[in-house]
Amino acid sequence: MASVLELARSAAPTLTATDLADQAGYSPFHFSRLFTARLGIGPGQYLTALRIDAAKRLLLGDSDPVVDVATAVGFDSLSSFSRRFRETVGVPPGQLRRLADRVADREPAPFALPGADARAVRVRLDLPAAVEERGDALVWVGWYPQPAPIGLPAAGILVRGERRLSVPLCPAAPWLLGFAIPSRADVLYHLAPERPVVAAHPLPLHAPGDLTLHFSDRGGLGVPLLSALPSLCRA
């Protein structure tokens, strides 16, 4: 699987899910089942995630028109690109640039997006030593409908300096994911981190209890961190 992921990352704009299946030596159907079991999303969605992640970096790194960015990452239609970008990042391409201007002027403040359930899980945040030593990390813990940080979370909380949280359950989005961002990091790190410090609970959660989220930048979730920082999306 590692070689397949490397191929996907190196040739995402033109690669197809069938190409990945051929590389792995499986039928497309069998490969899709194995891939989804490993990463939590299908190979087609993974390739799209890589293309959107590349688009985020192009949008934040220069001032090329959005249509040129869409073409560069392999989309033939601007409308299709814009729709898919909004679905996976949470904002349209042009708004991502405006969010970058906003975070450059003012770092995000802690906030909460409340869930619909009165029950909660008690979460201990286990951050890498390097992050703990800086002491300024913004940590997002949120609920997603799938075990990948794609699209806006259904609920969650952004904190600074807290290591124990009570997070209301979200039955419609039972996957608990987190990421940590240095509050004084540059705009690109806030919106498109190269090696994000991330955490994921391995199973969907439907009942209250106690758990620890272990954050790491070694390999991460295997899927690009596509959600724009939720506080910016909701601002």
Short mmCIF file of C-alpha atoms in Angstrom, two decimals, residues 34-146:
data_model
loop_
_atom_site.label_atom_id
_atom_site.label_comp_id
_atom_site.label_asym_id
_atom_site.label_seq_id
_atom_site.Cartn_x
_atom_site.Cartn_y
_atom_site.Cartn_z
CA LEU A 34 -8.72 -2.71 0.75
CA PHE A 35 -7.95 0.98 0.30
CA THR A 36 -11.09 2.11 2.13
CA ALA A 37 -10.37 -0.29 4.99
CA ARG A 38 -6.89 1.20 5.33
CA LEU A 39 -7.59 4.94 5.04
CA GLY A 40 -11.30 5.27 5.69
CA ILE A 41 -12.06 6.75 2.27
CA GLY A 42 -12.05 5.30 -1.25
CA PRO A 43 -9.16 5.70 -3.73
CA GLY A 44 -11.11 8.13 -5.93
CA GLN A 45 -11.88 10.38 -2.97
CA TYR A 46 -8.24 10.15 -1.88
CA LEU A 47 -6.99 11.28 -5.29
CA THR A 48 -9.45 14.18 -5.23
CA ALA A 49 -8.19 15.09 -1.76
CA LEU A 50 -4.61 15.26 -3.07
CA ARG A 51 -5.69 17.49 -5.96
CA ILE A 52 -7.62 19.84 -3.69
CA ASP A 53 -4.69 19.96 -1.26
CA ALA A 54 -2.42 20.97 -4.15
CA ALA A 55 -4.97 23.60 -5.17
CA LYS A 56 -4.97 25.06 -1.64
CA ARG A 57 -1.21 25.54 -1.81
CA LEU A 58 -1.37 27.15 -5.25
CA LEU A 59 -4.14 29.51 -4.15
CA LEU A 60 -2.24 30.55 -1.03
CA GLY A 61 1.17 30.68 -2.69
CA ASP A 62 0.46 32.98 -5.65
CA SER A 63 -2.21 35.12 -7.28
CA ASP A 64 -3.00 33.02 -10.37
CA PRO A 65 -6.68 33.05 -11.40
CA VAL A 66 -8.79 30.30 -9.86
CA VAL A 67 -9.47 28.81 -13.30
CA ASP A 68 -5.71 28.36 -13.85
CA VAL A 69 -5.37 26.66 -10.47
CA ALA A 70 -8.25 24.33 -11.36
CA THR A 71 -6.55 23.35 -14.61
CA ALA A 72 -3.17 22.88 -12.93
CA VAL A 73 -4.54 20.28 -10.51
CA GLY A 74 -6.44 18.35 -13.18
CA PHE A 75 -9.98 19.75 -13.28
CA ASP A 76 -11.52 20.40 -16.71
CA SER A 77 -14.42 22.47 -15.35
CA LEU A 78 -14.18 25.53 -13.12
CA SER A 79 -17.67 24.91 -11.75
CA SER A 80 -16.80 21.30 -10.89
CA PHE A 81 -13.57 22.41 -9.20
CA SER A 82 -15.29 25.15 -7.21
CA ARG A 83 -18.05 22.81 -6.06
CA ARG A 84 -15.64 20.05 -5.01
CA PHE A 85 -13.31 22.56 -3.33
CA ARG A 86 -16.14 23.95 -1.23
CA GLU A 87 -17.34 20.46 -0.29
CA THR A 88 -13.92 19.34 0.92
CA VAL A 89 -12.40 22.53 2.32
CA GLY A 90 -15.56 24.24 3.54
CA VAL A 91 -15.18 27.50 1.63
CA PRO A 92 -14.94 28.43 -2.10
CA PRO A 93 -11.45 28.90 -3.58
CA GLY A 94 -11.63 32.69 -3.62
CA GLN A 95 -12.77 32.82 -0.01
CA LEU A 96 -9.78 30.76 1.09
CA ARG A 97 -7.57 33.63 -0.05
CA ARG A 98 -9.70 36.08 1.93
CA LEU A 99 -9.43 33.86 4.99
CA ALA A 100 -5.66 33.92 4.57
CA ASP A 101 -5.72 37.70 4.71
CA ARG A 102 -7.84 37.56 7.85
CA VAL A 103 -5.60 35.14 9.75
CA ALA A 104 -2.54 37.16 8.74
CA ASP A 105 -4.05 40.13 10.58
CA ARG A 106 -5.43 38.28 13.61
CA GLU A 107 -4.78 34.76 14.89
CA PRO A 108 -7.87 32.62 15.54
CA ALA A 109 -9.41 32.78 19.00
CA PRO A 110 -10.66 29.73 20.95
CA PHE A 111 -14.32 28.89 20.33
CA ALA A 112 -16.80 26.00 20.27
CA LEU A 113 -19.23 24.61 17.71
CA PRO A 114 -21.82 22.89 19.91
CA GLY A 115 -23.06 19.40 19.17
CA ALA A 116 -26.67 18.28 19.37
CA ASP A 117 -26.18 15.67 22.11
CA ALA A 118 -26.22 16.43 25.84
CA ARG A 119 -23.87 13.49 26.50
CA ALA A 120 -20.12 13.99 26.15
CA VAL A 121 -16.78 12.23 25.96
CA ARG A 122 -13.97 13.36 28.24
CA VAL A 123 -10.83 13.77 26.17
CA ARG A 124 -7.21 14.02 27.28
CA LEU A 125 -4.91 15.62 24.70
CA ASP A 126 -1.53 13.92 24.35
CA LEU A 127 0.63 16.34 22.35
CA PRO A 128 4.22 15.80 21.14
CA ALA A 129 6.90 17.22 23.44
CA ALA A 130 7.94 19.83 20.89
CA VAL A 131 4.40 21.19 20.75
CA GLU A 132 4.03 21.15 24.54
CA GLU A 133 7.30 23.05 24.98
CA ARG A 134 6.13 25.89 22.73
CA GLY A 135 3.00 26.23 24.83
CA ASP A 136 1.13 28.32 22.23
CA ALA A 137 -0.58 25.63 20.16
CA LEU A 138 -4.16 25.98 19.05
CA VAL A 139 -5.77 22.54 19.24
CA TRP A 140 -8.93 21.63 17.35
CA VAL A 141 -10.92 18.56 18.34
CA GLY A 142 -13.97 17.95 16.19
CA TRP A 143 -16.53 15.48 14.89
CA TYR A 144 -16.46 14.33 11.26
CA PRO A 145 -18.81 12.03 9.31
CA GLN A 146 -15.86 9.91 8.15
#
